[in-house]
PDB file of C-alpha atoms in Angstrom:
ATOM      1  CA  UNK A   1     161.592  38.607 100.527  1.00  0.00           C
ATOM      2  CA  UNK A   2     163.925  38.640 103.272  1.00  0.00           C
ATOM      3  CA  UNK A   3     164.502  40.184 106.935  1.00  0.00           C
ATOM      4  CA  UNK A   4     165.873  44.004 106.724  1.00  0.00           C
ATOM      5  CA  UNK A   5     169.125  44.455 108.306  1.00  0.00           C
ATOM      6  CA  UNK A   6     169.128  46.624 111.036  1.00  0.00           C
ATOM      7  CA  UNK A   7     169.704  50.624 110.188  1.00  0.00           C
ATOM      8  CA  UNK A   8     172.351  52.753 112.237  1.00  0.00           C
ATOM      9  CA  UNK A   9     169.644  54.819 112.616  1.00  0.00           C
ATOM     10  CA  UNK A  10     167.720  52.842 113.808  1.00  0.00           C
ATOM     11  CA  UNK A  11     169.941  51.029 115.999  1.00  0.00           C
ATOM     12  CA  UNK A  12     171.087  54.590 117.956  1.00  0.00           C
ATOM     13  CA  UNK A  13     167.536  54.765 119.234  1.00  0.00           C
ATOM     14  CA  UNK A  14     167.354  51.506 121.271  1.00  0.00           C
ATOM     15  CA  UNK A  15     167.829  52.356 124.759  1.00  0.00           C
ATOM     16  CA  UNK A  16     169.169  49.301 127.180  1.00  0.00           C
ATOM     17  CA  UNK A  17     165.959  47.756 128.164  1.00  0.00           C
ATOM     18  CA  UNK A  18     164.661  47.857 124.593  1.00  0.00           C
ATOM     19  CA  UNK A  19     168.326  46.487 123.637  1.00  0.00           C
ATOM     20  CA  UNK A  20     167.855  43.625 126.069  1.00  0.00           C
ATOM     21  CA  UNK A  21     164.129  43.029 125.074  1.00  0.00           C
ATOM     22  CA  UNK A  22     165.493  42.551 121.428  1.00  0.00           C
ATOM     23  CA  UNK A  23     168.332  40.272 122.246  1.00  0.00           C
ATOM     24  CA  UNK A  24     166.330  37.811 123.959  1.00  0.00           C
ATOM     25  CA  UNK A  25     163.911  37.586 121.400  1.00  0.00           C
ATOM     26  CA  UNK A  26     166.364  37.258 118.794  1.00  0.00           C
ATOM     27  CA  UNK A  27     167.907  34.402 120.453  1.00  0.00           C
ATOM     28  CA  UNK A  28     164.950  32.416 121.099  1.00  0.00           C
ATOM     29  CA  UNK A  29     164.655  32.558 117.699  1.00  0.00           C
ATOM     30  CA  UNK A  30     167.838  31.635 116.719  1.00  0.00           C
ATOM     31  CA  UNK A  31     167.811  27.970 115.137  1.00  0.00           C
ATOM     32  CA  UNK A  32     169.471  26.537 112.551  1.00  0.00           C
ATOM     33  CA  UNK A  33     166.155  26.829 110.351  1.00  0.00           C
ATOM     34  CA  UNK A  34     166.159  30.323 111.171  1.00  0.00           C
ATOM     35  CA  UNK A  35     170.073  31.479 110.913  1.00  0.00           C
ATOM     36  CA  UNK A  36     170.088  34.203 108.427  1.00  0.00           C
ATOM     37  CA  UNK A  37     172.731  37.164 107.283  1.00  0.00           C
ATOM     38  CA  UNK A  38     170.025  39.296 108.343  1.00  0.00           C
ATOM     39  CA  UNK A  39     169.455  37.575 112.043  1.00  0.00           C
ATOM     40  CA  UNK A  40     173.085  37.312 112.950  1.00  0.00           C
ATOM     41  CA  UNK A  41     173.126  41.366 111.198  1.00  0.00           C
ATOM     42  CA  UNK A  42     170.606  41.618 114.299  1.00  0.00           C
ATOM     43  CA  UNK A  43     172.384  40.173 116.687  1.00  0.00           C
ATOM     44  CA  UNK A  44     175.343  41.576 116.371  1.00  0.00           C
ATOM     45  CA  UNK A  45     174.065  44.713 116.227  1.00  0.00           C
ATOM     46  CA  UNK A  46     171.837  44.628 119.134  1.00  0.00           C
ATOM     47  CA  UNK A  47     175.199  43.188 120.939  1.00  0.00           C
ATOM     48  CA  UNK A  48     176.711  45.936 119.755  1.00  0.00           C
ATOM     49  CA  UNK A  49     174.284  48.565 122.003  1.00  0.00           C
ATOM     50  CA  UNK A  50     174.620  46.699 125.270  1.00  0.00           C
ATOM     51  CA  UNK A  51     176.543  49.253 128.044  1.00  0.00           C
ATOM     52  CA  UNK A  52     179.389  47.457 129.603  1.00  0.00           C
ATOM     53  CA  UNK A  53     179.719  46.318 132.537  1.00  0.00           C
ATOM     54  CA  UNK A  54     176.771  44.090 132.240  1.00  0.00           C
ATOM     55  CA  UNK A  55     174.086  43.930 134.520  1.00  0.00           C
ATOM     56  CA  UNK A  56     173.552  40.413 135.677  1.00  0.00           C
ATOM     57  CA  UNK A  57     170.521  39.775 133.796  1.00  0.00           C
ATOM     58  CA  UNK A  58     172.267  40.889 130.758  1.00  0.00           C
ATOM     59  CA  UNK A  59     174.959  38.955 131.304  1.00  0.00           C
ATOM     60  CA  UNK A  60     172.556  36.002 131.543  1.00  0.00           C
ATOM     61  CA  UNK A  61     171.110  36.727 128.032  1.00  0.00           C
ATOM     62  CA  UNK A  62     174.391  37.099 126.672  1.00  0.00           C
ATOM     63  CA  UNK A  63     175.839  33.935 127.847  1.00  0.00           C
ATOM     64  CA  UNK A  64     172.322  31.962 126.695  1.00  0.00           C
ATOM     65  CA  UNK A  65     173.299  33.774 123.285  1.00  0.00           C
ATOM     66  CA  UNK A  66     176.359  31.807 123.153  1.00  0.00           C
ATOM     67  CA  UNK A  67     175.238  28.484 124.665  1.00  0.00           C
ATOM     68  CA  UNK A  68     172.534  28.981 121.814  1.00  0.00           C
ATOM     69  CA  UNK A  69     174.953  29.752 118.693  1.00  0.00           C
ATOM     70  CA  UNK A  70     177.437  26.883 119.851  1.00  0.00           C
ATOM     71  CA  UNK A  71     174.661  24.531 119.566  1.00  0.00           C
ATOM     72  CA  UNK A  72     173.287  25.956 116.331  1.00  0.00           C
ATOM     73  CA  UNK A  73     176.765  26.140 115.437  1.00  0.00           C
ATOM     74  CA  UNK A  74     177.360  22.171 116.350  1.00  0.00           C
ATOM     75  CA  UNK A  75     174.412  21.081 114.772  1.00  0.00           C
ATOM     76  CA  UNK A  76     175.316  22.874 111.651  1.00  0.00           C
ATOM     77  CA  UNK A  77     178.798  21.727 111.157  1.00  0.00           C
ATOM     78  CA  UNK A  78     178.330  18.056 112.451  1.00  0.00           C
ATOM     79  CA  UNK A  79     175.242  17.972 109.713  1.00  0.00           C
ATOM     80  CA  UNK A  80     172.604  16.927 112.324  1.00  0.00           C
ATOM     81  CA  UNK A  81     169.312  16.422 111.060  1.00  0.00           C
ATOM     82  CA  UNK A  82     168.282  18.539 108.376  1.00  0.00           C
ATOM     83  CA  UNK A  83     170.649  20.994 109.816  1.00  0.00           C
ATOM     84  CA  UNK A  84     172.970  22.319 107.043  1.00  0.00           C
ATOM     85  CA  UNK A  85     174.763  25.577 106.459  1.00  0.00           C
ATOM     86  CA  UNK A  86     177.029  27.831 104.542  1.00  0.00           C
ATOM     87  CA  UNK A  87     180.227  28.846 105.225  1.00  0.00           C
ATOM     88  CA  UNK A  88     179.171  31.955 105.495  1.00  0.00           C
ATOM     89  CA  UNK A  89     176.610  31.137 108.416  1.00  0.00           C
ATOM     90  CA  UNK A  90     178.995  29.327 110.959  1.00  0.00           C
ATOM     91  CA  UNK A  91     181.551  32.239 110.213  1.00  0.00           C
ATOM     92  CA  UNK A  92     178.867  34.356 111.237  1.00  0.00           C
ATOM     93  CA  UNK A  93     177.978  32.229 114.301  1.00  0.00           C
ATOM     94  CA  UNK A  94     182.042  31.847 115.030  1.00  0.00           C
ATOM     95  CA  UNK A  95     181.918  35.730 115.160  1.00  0.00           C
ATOM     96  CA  UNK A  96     178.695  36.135 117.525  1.00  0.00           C
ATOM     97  CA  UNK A  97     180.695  33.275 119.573  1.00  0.00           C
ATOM     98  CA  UNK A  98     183.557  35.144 120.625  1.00  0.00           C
ATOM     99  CA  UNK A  99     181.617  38.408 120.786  1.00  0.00           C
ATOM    100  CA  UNK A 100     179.952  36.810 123.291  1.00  0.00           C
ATOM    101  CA  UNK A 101     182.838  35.079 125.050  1.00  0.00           C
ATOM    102  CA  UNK A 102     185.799  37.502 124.893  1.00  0.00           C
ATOM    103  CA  UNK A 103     184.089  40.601 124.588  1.00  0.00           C
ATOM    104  CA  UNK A 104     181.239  40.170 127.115  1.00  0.00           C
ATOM    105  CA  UNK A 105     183.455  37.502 129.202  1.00  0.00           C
ATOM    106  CA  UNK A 106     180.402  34.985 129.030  1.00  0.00           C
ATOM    107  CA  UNK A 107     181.989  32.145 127.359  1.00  0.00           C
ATOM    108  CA  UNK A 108     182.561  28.473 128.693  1.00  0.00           C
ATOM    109  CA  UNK A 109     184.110  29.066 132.827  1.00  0.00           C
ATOM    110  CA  UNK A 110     185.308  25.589 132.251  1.00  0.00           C
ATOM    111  CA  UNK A 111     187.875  26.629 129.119  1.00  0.00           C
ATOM    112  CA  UNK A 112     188.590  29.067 130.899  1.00  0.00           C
ATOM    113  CA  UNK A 113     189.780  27.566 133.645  1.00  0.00           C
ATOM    114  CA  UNK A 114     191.080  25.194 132.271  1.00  0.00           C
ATOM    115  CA  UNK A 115     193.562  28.045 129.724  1.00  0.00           C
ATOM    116  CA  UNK A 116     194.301  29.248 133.466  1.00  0.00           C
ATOM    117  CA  UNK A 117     196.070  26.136 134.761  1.00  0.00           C
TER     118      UNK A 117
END
């Protein structure tokens, strides 16, 4: 049996720290052994709870978030290791991805400034 995907109800009762707690965890955990509809469910949902602006240690986790799911998501698609996924993951990892970077603003400074130029 599986992970349970998170509940709204569930989900309305995690204050910020809690929020924060949870996202860290989850992506330590995040590996492409691991990636699951149920752990990217997580993720996005606990994303989904975090107050904007961003404090700076939130901002921290956020941005480790997406260093973590591009390299989950480059070990997936270039088939390293044992490393292989579905479609349906690395859409799920492309959607954490620019959660992360366009929503949140913590994606790669150097694309970034290099779109500015």
């Amino acid at each position: 049996r599986g992970a349970n995907p998170p509940r709204t109800e569930l989900l309305l009762q995690f204050d910020q720290p809690l929020s924060q707690r949870l996202l860290a965890f989850h992506t330590s955990w995040l590996s492409p052994s691991t990636l699951s509809r149920a752990r990217t469910a997580w993720l996005y949902a606990i994303l989904s709870r975090l107050d904007k602006p961003l404090h700076e240690d939130t901002a921290a986790m956020v941005r480790s978030l997406y260093c973590r799911c591009c390299e989950v998501r480059a070990s997936i698609a270039g088939g390293l290791g044992d490393a292989e996924g579905t479609p349906q993951e690395l859409t799920a990892l492309n959607v954490l991805v620019v959660v992360c970077a366009r929503y949140y603003g913590q994606g790669d400074m150097q694309l970034r400034n290099a779109q500015r130029r």
